[in-house]
Coordinates of C-alpha atoms in Angstrom, one line a residue:
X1 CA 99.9 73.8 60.3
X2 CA 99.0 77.5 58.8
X3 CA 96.6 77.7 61.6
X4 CA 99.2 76.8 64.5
X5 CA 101.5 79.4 62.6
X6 CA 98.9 81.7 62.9
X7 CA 97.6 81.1 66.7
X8 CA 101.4 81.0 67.4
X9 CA 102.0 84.9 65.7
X10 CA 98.7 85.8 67.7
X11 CA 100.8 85.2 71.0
X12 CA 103.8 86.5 69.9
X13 CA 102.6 89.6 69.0
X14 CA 99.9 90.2 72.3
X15 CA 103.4 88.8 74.4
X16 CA 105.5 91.2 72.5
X17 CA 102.5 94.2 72.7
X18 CA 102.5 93.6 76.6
X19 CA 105.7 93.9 77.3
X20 CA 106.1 97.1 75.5
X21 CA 103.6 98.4 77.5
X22 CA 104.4 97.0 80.6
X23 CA 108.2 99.1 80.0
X24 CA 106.1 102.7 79.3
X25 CA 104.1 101.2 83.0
X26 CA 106.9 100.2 85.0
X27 CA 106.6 102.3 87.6
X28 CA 102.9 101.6 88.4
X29 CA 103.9 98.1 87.9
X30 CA 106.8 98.5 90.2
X31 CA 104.5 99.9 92.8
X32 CA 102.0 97.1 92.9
X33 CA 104.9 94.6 92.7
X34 CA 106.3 96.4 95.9
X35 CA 103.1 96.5 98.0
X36 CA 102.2 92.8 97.0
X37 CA 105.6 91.5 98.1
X38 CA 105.7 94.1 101.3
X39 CA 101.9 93.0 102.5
X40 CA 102.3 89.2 101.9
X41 CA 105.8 88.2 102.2
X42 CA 107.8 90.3 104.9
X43 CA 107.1 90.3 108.6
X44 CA 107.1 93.8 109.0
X45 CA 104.4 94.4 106.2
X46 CA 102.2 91.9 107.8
X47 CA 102.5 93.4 111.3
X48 CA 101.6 97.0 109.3
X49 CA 98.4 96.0 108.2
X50 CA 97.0 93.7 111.5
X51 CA 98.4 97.5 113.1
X52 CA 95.2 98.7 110.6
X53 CA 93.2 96.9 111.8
X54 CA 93.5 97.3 116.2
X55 CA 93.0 100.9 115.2
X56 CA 90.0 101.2 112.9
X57 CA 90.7 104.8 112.7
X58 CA 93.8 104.2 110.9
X59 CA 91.9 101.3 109.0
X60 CA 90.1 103.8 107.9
X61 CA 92.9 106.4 106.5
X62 CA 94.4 103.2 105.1
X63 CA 91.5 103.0 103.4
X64 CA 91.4 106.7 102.1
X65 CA 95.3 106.0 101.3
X66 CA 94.3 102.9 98.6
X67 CA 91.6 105.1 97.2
X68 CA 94.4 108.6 96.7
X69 CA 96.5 105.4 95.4
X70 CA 94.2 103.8 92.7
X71 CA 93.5 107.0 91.4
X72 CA 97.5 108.5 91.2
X73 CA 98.0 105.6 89.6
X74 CA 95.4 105.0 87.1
X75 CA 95.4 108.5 85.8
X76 CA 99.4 109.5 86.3
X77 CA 99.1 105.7 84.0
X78 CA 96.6 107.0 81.6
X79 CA 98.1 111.1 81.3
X80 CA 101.3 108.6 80.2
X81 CA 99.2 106.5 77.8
X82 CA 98.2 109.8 75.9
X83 CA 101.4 111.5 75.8
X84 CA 103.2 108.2 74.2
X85 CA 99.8 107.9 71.7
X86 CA 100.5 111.5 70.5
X87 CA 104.4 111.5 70.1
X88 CA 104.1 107.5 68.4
X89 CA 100.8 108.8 65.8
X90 CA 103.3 111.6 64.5
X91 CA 106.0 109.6 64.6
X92 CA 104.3 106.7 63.0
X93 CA 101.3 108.2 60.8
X94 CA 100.1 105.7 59.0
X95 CA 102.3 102.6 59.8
X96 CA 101.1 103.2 63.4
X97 CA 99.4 99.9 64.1
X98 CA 102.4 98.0 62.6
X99 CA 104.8 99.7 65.2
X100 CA 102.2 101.0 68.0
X101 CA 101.4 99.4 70.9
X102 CA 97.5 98.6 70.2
X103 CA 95.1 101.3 72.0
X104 CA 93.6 98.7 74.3
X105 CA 97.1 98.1 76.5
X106 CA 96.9 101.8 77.0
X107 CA 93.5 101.6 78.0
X108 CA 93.2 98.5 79.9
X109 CA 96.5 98.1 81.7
X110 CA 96.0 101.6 83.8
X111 CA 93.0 100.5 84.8
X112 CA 93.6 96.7 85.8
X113 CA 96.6 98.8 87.9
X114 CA 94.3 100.4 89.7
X115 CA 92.2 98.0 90.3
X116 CA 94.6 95.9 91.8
X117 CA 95.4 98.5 94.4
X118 CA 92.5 97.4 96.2
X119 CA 93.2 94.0 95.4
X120 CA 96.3 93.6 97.0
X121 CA 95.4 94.8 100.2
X122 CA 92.4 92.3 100.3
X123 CA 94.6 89.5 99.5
X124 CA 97.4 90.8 102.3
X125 CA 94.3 90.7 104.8
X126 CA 93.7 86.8 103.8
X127 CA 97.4 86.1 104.0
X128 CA 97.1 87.2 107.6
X129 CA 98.1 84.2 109.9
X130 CA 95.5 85.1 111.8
X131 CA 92.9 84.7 109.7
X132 CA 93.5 82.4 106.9
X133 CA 97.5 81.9 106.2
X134 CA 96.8 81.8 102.8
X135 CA 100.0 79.1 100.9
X136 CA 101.7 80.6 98.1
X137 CA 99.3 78.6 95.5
X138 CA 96.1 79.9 96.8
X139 CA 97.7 83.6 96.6
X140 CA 98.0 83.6 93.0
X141 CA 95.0 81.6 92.7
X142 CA 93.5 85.0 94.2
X143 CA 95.0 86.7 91.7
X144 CA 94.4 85.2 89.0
X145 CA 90.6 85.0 90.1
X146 CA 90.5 88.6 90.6
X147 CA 92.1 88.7 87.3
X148 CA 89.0 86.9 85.9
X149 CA 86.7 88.9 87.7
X150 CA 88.0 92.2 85.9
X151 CA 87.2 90.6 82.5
X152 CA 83.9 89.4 84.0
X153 CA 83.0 92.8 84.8
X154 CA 84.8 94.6 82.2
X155 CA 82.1 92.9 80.1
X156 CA 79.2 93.4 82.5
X157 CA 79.2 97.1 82.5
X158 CA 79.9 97.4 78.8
X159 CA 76.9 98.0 76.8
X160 CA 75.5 95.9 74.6
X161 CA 74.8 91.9 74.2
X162 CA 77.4 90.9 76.5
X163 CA 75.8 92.5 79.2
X164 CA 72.9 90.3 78.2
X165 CA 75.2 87.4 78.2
X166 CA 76.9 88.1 81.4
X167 CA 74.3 89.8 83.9
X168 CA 73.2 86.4 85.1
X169 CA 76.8 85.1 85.9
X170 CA 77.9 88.3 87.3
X171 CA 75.0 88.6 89.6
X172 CA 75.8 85.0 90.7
X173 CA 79.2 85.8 91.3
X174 CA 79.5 88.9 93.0
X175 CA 76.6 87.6 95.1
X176 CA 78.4 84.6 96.2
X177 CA 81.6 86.8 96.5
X178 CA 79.8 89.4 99.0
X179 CA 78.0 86.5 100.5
X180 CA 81.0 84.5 101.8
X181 CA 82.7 88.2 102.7
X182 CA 79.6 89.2 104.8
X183 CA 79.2 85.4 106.4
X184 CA 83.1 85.6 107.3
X185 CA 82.5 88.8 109.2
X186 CA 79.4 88.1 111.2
X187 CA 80.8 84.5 112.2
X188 CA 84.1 86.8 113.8
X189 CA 82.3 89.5 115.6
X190 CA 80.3 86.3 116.9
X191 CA 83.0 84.2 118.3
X192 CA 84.8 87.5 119.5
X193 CA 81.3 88.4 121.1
X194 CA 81.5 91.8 119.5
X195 CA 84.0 92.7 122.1
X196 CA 85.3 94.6 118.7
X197 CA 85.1 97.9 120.4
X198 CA 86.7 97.9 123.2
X199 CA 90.4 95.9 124.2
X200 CA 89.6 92.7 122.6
X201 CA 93.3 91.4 121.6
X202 CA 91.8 89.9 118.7
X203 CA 89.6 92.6 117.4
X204 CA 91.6 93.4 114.3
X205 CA 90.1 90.1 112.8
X206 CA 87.1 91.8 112.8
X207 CA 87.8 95.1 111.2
X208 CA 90.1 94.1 108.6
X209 CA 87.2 92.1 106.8
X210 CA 85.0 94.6 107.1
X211 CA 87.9 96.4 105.4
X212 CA 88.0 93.6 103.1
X213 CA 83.7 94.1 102.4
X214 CA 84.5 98.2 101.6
X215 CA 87.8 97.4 99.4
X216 CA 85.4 95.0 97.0
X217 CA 82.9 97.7 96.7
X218 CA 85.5 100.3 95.8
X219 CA 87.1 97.7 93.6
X220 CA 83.8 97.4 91.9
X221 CA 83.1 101.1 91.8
X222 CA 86.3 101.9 90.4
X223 CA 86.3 99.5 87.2
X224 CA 82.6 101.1 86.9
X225 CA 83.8 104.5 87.0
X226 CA 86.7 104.1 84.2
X227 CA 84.1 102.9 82.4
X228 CA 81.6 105.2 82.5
X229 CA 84.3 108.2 82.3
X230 CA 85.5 106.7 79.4
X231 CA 81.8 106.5 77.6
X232 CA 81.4 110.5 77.9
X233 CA 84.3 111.2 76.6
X234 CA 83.4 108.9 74.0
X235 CA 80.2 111.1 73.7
X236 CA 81.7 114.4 73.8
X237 CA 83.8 113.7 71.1
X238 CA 81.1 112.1 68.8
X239 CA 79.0 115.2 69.6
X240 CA 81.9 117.9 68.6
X241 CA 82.2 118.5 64.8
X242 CA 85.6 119.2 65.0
X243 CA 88.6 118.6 67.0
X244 CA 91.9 120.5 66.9
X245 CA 95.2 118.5 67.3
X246 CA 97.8 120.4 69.1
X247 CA 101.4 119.7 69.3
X248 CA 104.6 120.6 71.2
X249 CA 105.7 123.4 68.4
X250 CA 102.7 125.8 69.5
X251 CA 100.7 125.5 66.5
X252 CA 97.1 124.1 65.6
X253 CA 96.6 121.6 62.7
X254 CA 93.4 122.4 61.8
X255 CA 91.0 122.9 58.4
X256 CA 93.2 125.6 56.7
X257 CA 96.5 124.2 57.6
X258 CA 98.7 125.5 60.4
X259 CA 98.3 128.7 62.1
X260 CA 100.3 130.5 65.4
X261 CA 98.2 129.3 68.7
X262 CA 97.1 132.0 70.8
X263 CA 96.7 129.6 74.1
X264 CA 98.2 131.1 77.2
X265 CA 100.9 129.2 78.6
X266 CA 98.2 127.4 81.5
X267 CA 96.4 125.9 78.4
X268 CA 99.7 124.8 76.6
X269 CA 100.9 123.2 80.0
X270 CA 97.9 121.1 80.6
X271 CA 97.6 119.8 76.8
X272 CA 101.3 118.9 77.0
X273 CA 99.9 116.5 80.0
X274 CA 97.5 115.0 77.6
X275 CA 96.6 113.8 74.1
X276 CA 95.5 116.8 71.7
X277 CA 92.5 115.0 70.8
X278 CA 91.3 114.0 74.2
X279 CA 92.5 117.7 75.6
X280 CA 89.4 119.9 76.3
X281 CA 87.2 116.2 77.0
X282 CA 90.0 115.6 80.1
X283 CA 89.6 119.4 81.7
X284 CA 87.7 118.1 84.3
X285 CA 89.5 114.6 84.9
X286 CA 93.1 116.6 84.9
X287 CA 91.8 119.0 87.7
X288 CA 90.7 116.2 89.6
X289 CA 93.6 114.6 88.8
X290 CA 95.7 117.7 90.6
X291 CA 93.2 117.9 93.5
X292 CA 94.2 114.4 94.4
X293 CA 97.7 114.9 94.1
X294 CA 97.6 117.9 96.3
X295 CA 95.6 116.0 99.1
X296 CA 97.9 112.9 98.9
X297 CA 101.0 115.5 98.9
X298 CA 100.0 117.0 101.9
X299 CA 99.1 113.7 103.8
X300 CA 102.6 112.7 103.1
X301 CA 104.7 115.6 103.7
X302 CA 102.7 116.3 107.3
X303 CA 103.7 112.8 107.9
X304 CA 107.2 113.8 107.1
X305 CA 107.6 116.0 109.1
X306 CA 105.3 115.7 112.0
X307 CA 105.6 112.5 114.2
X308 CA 102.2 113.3 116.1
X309 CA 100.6 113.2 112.6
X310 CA 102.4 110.0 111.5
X311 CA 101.3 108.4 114.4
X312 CA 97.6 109.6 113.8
X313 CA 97.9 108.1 110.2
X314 CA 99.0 104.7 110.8
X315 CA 101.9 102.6 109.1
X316 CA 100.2 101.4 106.6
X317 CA 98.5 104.4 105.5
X318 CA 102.0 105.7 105.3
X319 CA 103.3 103.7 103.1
X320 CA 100.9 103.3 100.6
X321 CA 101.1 107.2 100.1
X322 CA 104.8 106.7 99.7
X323 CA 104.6 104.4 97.3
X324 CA 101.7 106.3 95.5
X325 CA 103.6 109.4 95.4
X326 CA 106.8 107.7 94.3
X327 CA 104.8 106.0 91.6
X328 CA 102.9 109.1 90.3
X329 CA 106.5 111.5 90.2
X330 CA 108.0 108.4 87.7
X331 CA 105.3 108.8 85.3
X332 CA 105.7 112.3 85.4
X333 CA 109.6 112.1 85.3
X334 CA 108.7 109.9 82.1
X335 CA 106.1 112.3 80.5
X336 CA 108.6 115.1 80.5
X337 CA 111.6 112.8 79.2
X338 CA 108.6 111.6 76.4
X339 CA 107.9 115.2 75.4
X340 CA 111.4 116.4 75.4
X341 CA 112.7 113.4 73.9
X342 CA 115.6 113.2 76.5
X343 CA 115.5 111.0 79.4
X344 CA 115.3 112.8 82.8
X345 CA 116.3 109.7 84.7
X346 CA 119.8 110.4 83.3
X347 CA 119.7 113.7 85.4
X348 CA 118.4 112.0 88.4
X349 CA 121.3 109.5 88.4
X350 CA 124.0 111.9 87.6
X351 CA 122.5 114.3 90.4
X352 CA 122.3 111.3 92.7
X353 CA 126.3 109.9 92.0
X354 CA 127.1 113.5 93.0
X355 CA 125.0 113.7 95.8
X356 CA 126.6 110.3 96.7
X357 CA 130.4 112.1 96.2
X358 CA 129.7 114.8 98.5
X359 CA 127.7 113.6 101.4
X360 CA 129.6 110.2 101.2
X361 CA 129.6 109.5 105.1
X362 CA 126.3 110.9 106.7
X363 CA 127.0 109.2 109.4
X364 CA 130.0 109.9 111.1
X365 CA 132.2 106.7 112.8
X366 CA 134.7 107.9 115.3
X367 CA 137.5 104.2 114.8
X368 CA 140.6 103.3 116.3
X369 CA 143.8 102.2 114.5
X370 CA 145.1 99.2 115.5
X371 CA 148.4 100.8 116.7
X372 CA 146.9 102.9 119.9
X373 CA 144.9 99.5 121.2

């Protein structure tokens, strides 16, 4: 009995952990929830990405568009996880892992987001009635799979014994994986008689699983990366003797108690957009971090406002940089609201019931009364 109590308080508490989390996430989550129900379930989202593929040029910004949204999302995701870690370890101290959420959620969960940006597009291309017409069962079957594959290589590219443990069934898998991917394609370009370049009605068959073959790879690459960015800063912070831990009042908490900063205001800026610990070790992530954000801003707002360049994008290139961009400004709206300790989205709303008061009839109606019929 005390060891169903105790498997039973396990649950609770991961459940209760993951749902924490999930809330400080929910607009990343929101965002993945949106494309997978956009791509798989309504008409128009299906006829977006079969559009990718009869123009492999816009396959391939769609392509570029998942890449500027994995990485919005997983760092906007992790920028959030640090700001929350610093504002709950000085508001917790020492009772921190009582009321915390546990260190892994914030690591994990922006990188399983993420990953699943390349997922989701892989299982739309499935779904496709013209290839496979995937039911609803073997959809979450996919996802739960990929699910299962993140562990799988979560432990893979860890160092140490599991790696050992692992290397042969993850060699085996991803094999068999990349196998049936490569098989699917050169049995399509066969029956379509590699007609792919030219007017071939069906040709989008063909280039959304070769789509497919570069979204694994990235999905691969990507879970690698985290990893390996995560080890050096790991290193960097073994290697340094001693860390300063800066907070919002301007002032350094260091050996001999606290003195007056003298960072300029760029260096206060960027450390209020991460953990103190983890500031100087996330320089060059945070500039990468903007670069990417600038590129994906652009994209979006030439798209905006020039229809030649919309067209030249592609639909579904389109709306995953909305949907990136929409995701990366929450978490952002939410970092400010965590650091002032006042929620912006109260401003939003109350700017947007005003907007709503004076510009109540964009669209103007010209109607008849009943008495001048």
């Amino acid at each position: 009995m005390k060891k169903l109590v105790g498997v039973l308080w396990i649950v609770f508490k991961f459940v209760r952990n993951l749902l924490k989390a999930i809330w400080v996430f929910i607009a990343a989550f929101l965002s993945i929830a949106v494309m997978y129900a956009l791509l798989l379930t309504v008409e128009q989202g299906i006829d977006v990405v079969i559009h990718a593929g009869e123009y492999p040029k816009r396959g391939v910004l769609a392509v570029l568009a998942i890449i500027i949204w994995a990485y919005l999302l997983w760092y906007s995701c992790r920028t959030l996880s640090y700001v929350k870690q610093d504002r709950d370890d000085r508001t917790y101290l020492e009772n921190y892992p009582k009321y915390g959420i546990p260190t892994g959620f914030y690591r994990h969960i922006p990188r399983f987001l993420a990953y699943n940006c390349f997922v989701c597009v892989q299982i739309a291309i499935f779904n496709l009635p013209t290839i496979y017409n995937w039911n609803t069962t073997l959809v979450l079957l996919a996802v739960v799979s990929h699910a299962l594959l993140y562990i799988l290589l979560h432990r893979y590219y860890q160092p140490g014994r599991n790696r050992r443990r692992t290397g042969l069934f993850f060699f085996i898998v991803i094999a068999a994986y990349g196998g049936v991917l490569l098989a699917d394609v050169i049995h399509c370009g066969y029956d379509l008689r590699m007609q792919v370049f030219g007017s071939e009605p069906d040709r989008h068959e063909f280039w959304l699983r070769i789509i497919n073959i570069v979204l694994f790879v990235l999905q691969l690459l990507s879970l690698r990366y985290f990893i390996w960015r995560r080890q050096q800063i790991d290193r960097s912070l073994s290697v340094s003797a001693y860390v300063p831990y800066f907070h919002a009042d301007r002032t350094v908490a260091g050996a001999f108690g606290k003195v007056k900063s003298d960072r300029s205001w760029r260096q206060r800026i960027n450390e209020w957009f991460r953990h103190p610990r983890f500031s100087v070790a996330e320089q060059g992530y945070f500039k990468i971090f903007n670069y990417v954000a600038a590129i994906g801003g652009m994209l979006y707002f030439g798209v905006v406002f020039s229809i030649g360049f919309a067209n030249f994008m592609g639909p579904l290139a389109l709306a995953i940089l909305a949907v990136s961009i929409l995701a990366g400004l929450a978490n952002l709206v939410q970092v400010v609201s965590i650091r002032t300790g006042f929620s912006m989205l109260v401003v939003f709303f109350v700017v947007a019931f005003i907007v709503g008061l004076l510009f109540r009839d964009p669209y103007r109606v010209r109607l008849i009364k009943d008495g001048d019929r």
